[in-house]
PDB file of C-alpha atoms in Angstrom:
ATOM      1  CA  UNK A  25     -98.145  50.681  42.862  1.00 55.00           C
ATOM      2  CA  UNK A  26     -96.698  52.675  40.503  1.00 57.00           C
ATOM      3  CA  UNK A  27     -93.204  54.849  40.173  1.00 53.00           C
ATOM      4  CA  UNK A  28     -93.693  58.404  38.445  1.00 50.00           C
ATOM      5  CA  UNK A  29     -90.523  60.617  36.993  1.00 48.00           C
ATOM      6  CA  UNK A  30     -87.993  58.356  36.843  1.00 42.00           C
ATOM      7  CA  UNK A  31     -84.352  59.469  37.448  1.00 44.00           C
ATOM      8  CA  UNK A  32     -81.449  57.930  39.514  1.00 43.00           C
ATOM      9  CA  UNK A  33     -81.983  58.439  43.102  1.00 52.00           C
ATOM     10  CA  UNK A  34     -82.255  56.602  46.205  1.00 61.00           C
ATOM     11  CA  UNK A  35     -84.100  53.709  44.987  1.00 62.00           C
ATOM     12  CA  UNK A  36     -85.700  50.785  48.261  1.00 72.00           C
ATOM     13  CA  UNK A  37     -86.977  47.162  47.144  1.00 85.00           C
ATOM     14  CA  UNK A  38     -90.726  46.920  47.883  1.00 84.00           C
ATOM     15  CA  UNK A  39     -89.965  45.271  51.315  1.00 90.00           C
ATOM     16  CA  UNK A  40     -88.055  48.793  52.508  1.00 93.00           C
ATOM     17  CA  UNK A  41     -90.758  50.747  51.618  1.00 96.00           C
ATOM     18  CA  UNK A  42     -93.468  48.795  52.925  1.00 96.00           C
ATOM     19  CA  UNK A  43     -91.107  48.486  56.709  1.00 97.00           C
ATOM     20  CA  UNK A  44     -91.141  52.640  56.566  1.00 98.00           C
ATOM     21  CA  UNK A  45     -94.876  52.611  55.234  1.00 98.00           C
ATOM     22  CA  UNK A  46     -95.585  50.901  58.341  1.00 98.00           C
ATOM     23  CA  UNK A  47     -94.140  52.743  60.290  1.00 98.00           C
ATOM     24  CA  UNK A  48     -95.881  56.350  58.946  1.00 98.00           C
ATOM     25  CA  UNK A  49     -99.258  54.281  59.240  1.00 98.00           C
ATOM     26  CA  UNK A  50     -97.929  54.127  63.097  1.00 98.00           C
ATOM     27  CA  UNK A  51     -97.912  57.745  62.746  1.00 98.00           C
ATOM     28  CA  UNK A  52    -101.352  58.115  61.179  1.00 98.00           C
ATOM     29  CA  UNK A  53    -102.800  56.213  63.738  1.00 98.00           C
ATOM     30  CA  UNK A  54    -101.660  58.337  66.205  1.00 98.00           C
ATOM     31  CA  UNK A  55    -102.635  61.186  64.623  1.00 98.00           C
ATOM     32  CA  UNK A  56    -106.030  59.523  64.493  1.00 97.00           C
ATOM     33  CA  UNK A  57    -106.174  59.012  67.983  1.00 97.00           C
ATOM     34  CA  UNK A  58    -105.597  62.860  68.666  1.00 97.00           C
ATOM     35  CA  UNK A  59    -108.340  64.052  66.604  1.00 97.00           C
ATOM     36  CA  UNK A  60    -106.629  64.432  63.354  1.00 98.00           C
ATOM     37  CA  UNK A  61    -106.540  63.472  59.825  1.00 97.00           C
ATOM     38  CA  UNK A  62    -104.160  60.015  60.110  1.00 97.00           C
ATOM     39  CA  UNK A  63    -101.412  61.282  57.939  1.00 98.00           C
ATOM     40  CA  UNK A  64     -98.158  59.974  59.276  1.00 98.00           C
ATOM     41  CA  UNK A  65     -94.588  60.769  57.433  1.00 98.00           C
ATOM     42  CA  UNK A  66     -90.916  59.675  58.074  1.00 98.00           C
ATOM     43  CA  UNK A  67     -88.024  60.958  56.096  1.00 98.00           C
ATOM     44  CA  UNK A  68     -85.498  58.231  55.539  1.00 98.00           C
ATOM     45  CA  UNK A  69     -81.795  58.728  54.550  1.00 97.00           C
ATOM     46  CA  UNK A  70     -79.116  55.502  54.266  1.00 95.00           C
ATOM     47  CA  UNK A  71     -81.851  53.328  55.912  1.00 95.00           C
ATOM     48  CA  UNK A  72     -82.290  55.598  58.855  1.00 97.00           C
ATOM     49  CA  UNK A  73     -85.494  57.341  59.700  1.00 98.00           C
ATOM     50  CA  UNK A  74     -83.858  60.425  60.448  1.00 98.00           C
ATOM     51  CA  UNK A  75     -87.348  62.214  60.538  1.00 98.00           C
ATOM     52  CA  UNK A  76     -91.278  61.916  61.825  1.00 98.00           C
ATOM     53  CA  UNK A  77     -94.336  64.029  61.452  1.00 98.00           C
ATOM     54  CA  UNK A  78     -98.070  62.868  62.652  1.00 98.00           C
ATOM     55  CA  UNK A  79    -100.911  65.078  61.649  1.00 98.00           C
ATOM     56  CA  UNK A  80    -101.632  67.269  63.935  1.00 98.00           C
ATOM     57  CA  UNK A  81    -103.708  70.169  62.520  1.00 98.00           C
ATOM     58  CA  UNK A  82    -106.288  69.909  64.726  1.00 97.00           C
ATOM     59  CA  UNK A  83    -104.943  69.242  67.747  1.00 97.00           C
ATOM     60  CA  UNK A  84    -102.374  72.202  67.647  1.00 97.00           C
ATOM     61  CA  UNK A  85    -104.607  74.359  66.269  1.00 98.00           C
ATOM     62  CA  UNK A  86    -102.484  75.106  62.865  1.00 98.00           C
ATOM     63  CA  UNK A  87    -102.752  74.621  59.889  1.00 97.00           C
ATOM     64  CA  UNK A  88     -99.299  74.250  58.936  1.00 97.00           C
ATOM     65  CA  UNK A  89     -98.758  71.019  61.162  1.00 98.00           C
ATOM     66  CA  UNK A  90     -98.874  68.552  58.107  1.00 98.00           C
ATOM     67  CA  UNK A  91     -97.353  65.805  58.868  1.00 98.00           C
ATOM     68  CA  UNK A  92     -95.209  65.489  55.711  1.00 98.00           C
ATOM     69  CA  UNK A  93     -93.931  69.003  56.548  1.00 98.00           C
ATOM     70  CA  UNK A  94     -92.934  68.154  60.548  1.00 98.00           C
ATOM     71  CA  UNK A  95     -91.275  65.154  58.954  1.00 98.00           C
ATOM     72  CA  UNK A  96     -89.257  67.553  56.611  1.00 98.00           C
ATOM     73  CA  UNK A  97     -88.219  70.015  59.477  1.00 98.00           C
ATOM     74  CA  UNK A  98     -87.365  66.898  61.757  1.00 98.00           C
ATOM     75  CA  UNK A  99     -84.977  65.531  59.118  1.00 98.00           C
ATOM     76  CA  UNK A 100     -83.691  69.627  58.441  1.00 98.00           C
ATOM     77  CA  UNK A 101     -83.398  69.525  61.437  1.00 98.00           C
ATOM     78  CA  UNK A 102     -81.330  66.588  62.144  1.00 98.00           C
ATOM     79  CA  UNK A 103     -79.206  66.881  59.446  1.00 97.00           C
ATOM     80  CA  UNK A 104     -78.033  71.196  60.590  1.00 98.00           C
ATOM     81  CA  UNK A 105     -79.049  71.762  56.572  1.00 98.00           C
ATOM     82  CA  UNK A 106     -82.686  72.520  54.771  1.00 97.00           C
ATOM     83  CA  UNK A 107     -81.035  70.099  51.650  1.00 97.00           C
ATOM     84  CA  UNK A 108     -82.455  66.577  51.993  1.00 98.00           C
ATOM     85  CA  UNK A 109     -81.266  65.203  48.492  1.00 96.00           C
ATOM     86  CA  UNK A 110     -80.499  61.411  49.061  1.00 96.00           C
ATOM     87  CA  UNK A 111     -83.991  61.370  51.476  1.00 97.00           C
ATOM     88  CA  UNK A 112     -86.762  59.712  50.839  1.00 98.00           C
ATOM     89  CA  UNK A 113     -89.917  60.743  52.620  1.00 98.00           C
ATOM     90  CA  UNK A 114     -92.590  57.807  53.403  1.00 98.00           C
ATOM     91  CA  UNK A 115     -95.949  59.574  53.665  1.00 98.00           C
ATOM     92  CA  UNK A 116     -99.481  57.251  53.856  1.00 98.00           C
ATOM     93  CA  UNK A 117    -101.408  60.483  52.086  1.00 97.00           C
ATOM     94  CA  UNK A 118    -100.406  62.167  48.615  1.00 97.00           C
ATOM     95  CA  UNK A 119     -98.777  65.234  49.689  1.00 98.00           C
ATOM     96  CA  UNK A 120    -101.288  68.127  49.330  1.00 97.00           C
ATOM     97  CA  UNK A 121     -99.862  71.721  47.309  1.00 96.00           C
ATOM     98  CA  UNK A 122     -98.251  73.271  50.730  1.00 97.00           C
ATOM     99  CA  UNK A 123     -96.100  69.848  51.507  1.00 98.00           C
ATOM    100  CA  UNK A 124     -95.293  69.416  47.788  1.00 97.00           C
ATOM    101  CA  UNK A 125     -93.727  72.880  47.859  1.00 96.00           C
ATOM    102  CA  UNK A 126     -91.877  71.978  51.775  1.00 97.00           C
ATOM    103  CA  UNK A 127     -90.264  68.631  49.923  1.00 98.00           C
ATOM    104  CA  UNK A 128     -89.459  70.490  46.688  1.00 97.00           C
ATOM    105  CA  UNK A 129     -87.671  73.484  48.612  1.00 96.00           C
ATOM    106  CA  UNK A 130     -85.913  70.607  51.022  1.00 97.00           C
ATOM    107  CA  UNK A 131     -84.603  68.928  47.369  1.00 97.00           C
ATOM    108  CA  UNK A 132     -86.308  65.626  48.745  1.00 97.00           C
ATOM    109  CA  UNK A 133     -85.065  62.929  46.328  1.00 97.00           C
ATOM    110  CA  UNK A 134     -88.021  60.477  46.502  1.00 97.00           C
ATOM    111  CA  UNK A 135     -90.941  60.364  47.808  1.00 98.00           C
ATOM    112  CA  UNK A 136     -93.019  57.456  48.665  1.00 98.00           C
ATOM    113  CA  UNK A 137     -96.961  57.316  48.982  1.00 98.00           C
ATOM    114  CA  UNK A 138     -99.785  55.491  50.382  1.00 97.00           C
ATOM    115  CA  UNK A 139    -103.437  56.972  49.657  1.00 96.00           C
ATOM    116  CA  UNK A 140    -104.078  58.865  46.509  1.00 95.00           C
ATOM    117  CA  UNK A 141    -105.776  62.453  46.744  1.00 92.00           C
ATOM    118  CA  UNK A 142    -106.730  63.259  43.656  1.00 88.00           C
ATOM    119  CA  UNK A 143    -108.565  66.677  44.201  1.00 91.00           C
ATOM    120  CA  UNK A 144    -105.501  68.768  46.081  1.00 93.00           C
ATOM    121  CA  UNK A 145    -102.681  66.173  45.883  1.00 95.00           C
ATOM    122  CA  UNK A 146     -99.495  67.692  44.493  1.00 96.00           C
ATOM    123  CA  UNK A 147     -99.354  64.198  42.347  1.00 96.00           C
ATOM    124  CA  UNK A 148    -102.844  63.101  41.025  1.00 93.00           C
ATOM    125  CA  UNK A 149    -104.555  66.452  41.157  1.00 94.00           C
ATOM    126  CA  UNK A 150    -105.117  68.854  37.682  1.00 94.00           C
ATOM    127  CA  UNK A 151    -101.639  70.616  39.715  1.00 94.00           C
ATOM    128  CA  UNK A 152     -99.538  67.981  40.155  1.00 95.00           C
ATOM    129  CA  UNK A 153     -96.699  70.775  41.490  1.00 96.00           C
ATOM    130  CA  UNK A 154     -94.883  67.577  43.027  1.00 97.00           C
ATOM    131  CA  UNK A 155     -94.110  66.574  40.074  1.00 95.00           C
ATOM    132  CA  UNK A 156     -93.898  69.571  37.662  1.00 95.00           C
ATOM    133  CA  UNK A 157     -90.585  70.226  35.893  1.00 94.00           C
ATOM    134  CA  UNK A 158     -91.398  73.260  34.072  1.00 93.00           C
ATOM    135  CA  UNK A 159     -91.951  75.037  37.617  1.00 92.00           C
ATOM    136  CA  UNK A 160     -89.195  78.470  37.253  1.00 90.00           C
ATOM    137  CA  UNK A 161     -86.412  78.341  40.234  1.00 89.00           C
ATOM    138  CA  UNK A 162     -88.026  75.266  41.965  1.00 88.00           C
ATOM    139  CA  UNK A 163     -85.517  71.865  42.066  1.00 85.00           C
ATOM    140  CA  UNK A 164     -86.127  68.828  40.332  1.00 90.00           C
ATOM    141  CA  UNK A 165     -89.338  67.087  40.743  1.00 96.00           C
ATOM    142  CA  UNK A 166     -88.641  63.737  43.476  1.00 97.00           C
ATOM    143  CA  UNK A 167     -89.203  60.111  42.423  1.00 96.00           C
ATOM    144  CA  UNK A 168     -92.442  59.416  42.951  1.00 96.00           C
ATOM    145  CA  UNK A 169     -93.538  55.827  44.092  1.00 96.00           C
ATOM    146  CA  UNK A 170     -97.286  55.528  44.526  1.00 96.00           C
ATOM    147  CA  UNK A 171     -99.836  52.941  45.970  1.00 96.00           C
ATOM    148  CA  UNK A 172     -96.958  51.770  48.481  1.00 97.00           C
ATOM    149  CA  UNK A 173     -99.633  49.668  51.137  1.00 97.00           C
ATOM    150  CA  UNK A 174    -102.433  51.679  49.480  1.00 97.00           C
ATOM    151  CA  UNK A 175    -105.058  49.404  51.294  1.00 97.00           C
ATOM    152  CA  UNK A 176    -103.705  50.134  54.913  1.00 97.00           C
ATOM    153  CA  UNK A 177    -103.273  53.725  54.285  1.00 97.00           C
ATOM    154  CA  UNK A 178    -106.913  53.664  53.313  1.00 96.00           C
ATOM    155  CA  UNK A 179    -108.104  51.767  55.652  1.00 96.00           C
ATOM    156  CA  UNK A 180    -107.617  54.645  58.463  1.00 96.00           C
ATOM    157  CA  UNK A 181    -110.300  56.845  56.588  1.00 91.00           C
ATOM    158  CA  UNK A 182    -112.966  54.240  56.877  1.00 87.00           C
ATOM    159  CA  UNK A 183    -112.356  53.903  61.196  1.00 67.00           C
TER     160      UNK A 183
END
């Protein structure tokens, strides 16, 4: 596990993120059960999960249904405001280029990751846009925290 850009945001002890890790991987599963990739996100602000996505790409028939980005709109949503700083977004996959831009835009103050993708992740990938500073008119990059339950997360590829 590892923590990328630091700055002061919302910060969680291990035990907090691995309670809303579990309950994305909840999500994935789902999302594995309907034919999708199991992605699962929540979006987290003062200790509430104030937003959920589960994959669902496949089952909707489009392309945009990311999980990460449902999770975003939910918490948009619930909040009447497309600012999340103070959120932290639990996701059991690296965030691929299209969600790294949807939590960038939302001003998503930390995110929090299971399973590494290292060939279109927004973190480990040669464009690691999640975490770019030097993008023009984009907000600050989010905390990153990485390899939160990595194993689990991992574990609902292999099924």
């Amino acid at each position: 596990m590892g923590t990328l850009n630091p700055h002061t945001e919302p910060t969680a002890t291990f035990d907090q993120d691995a309670e809303f890790m579990q309950q994305a991987i909840r999500l994935a599963r789902i999302a594995l059960e309907q034919g999708d990739a199991p992605v699962g996100s929540v979006v987290v602000r003062d200790g509430k999960v104030i937003g959920e996505g589960v994959e669902a790409v496949r089952s909707e028939n489009d392309l945009a249904a990311h999980a990460e980005a449902i999770a975003v709109r939910e918490a948009c949503h619930a909040l009447g405001s497309l600012d999340l700083a103070g959120c932290t977004l639990y996701t059991t996959v690296e965030p691929c280029y299209m969600c790294s831009f949807v939590i960038r835009s939302a001003h998503v103050s930390r995110v929090v990751t299971g399973r590494a993708v290292p060939h279109v992740g927004g973190i480990n990938s040669k464009h690691p846009i999640l975490m770019d500073p030097g993008i023009p008119n984009w907000s600050r990059p989010p905390l990153v925290t990485t390899g939160v339950l990595e194993e689990e997360c991992s574990q609902l590829f292999t099924r």
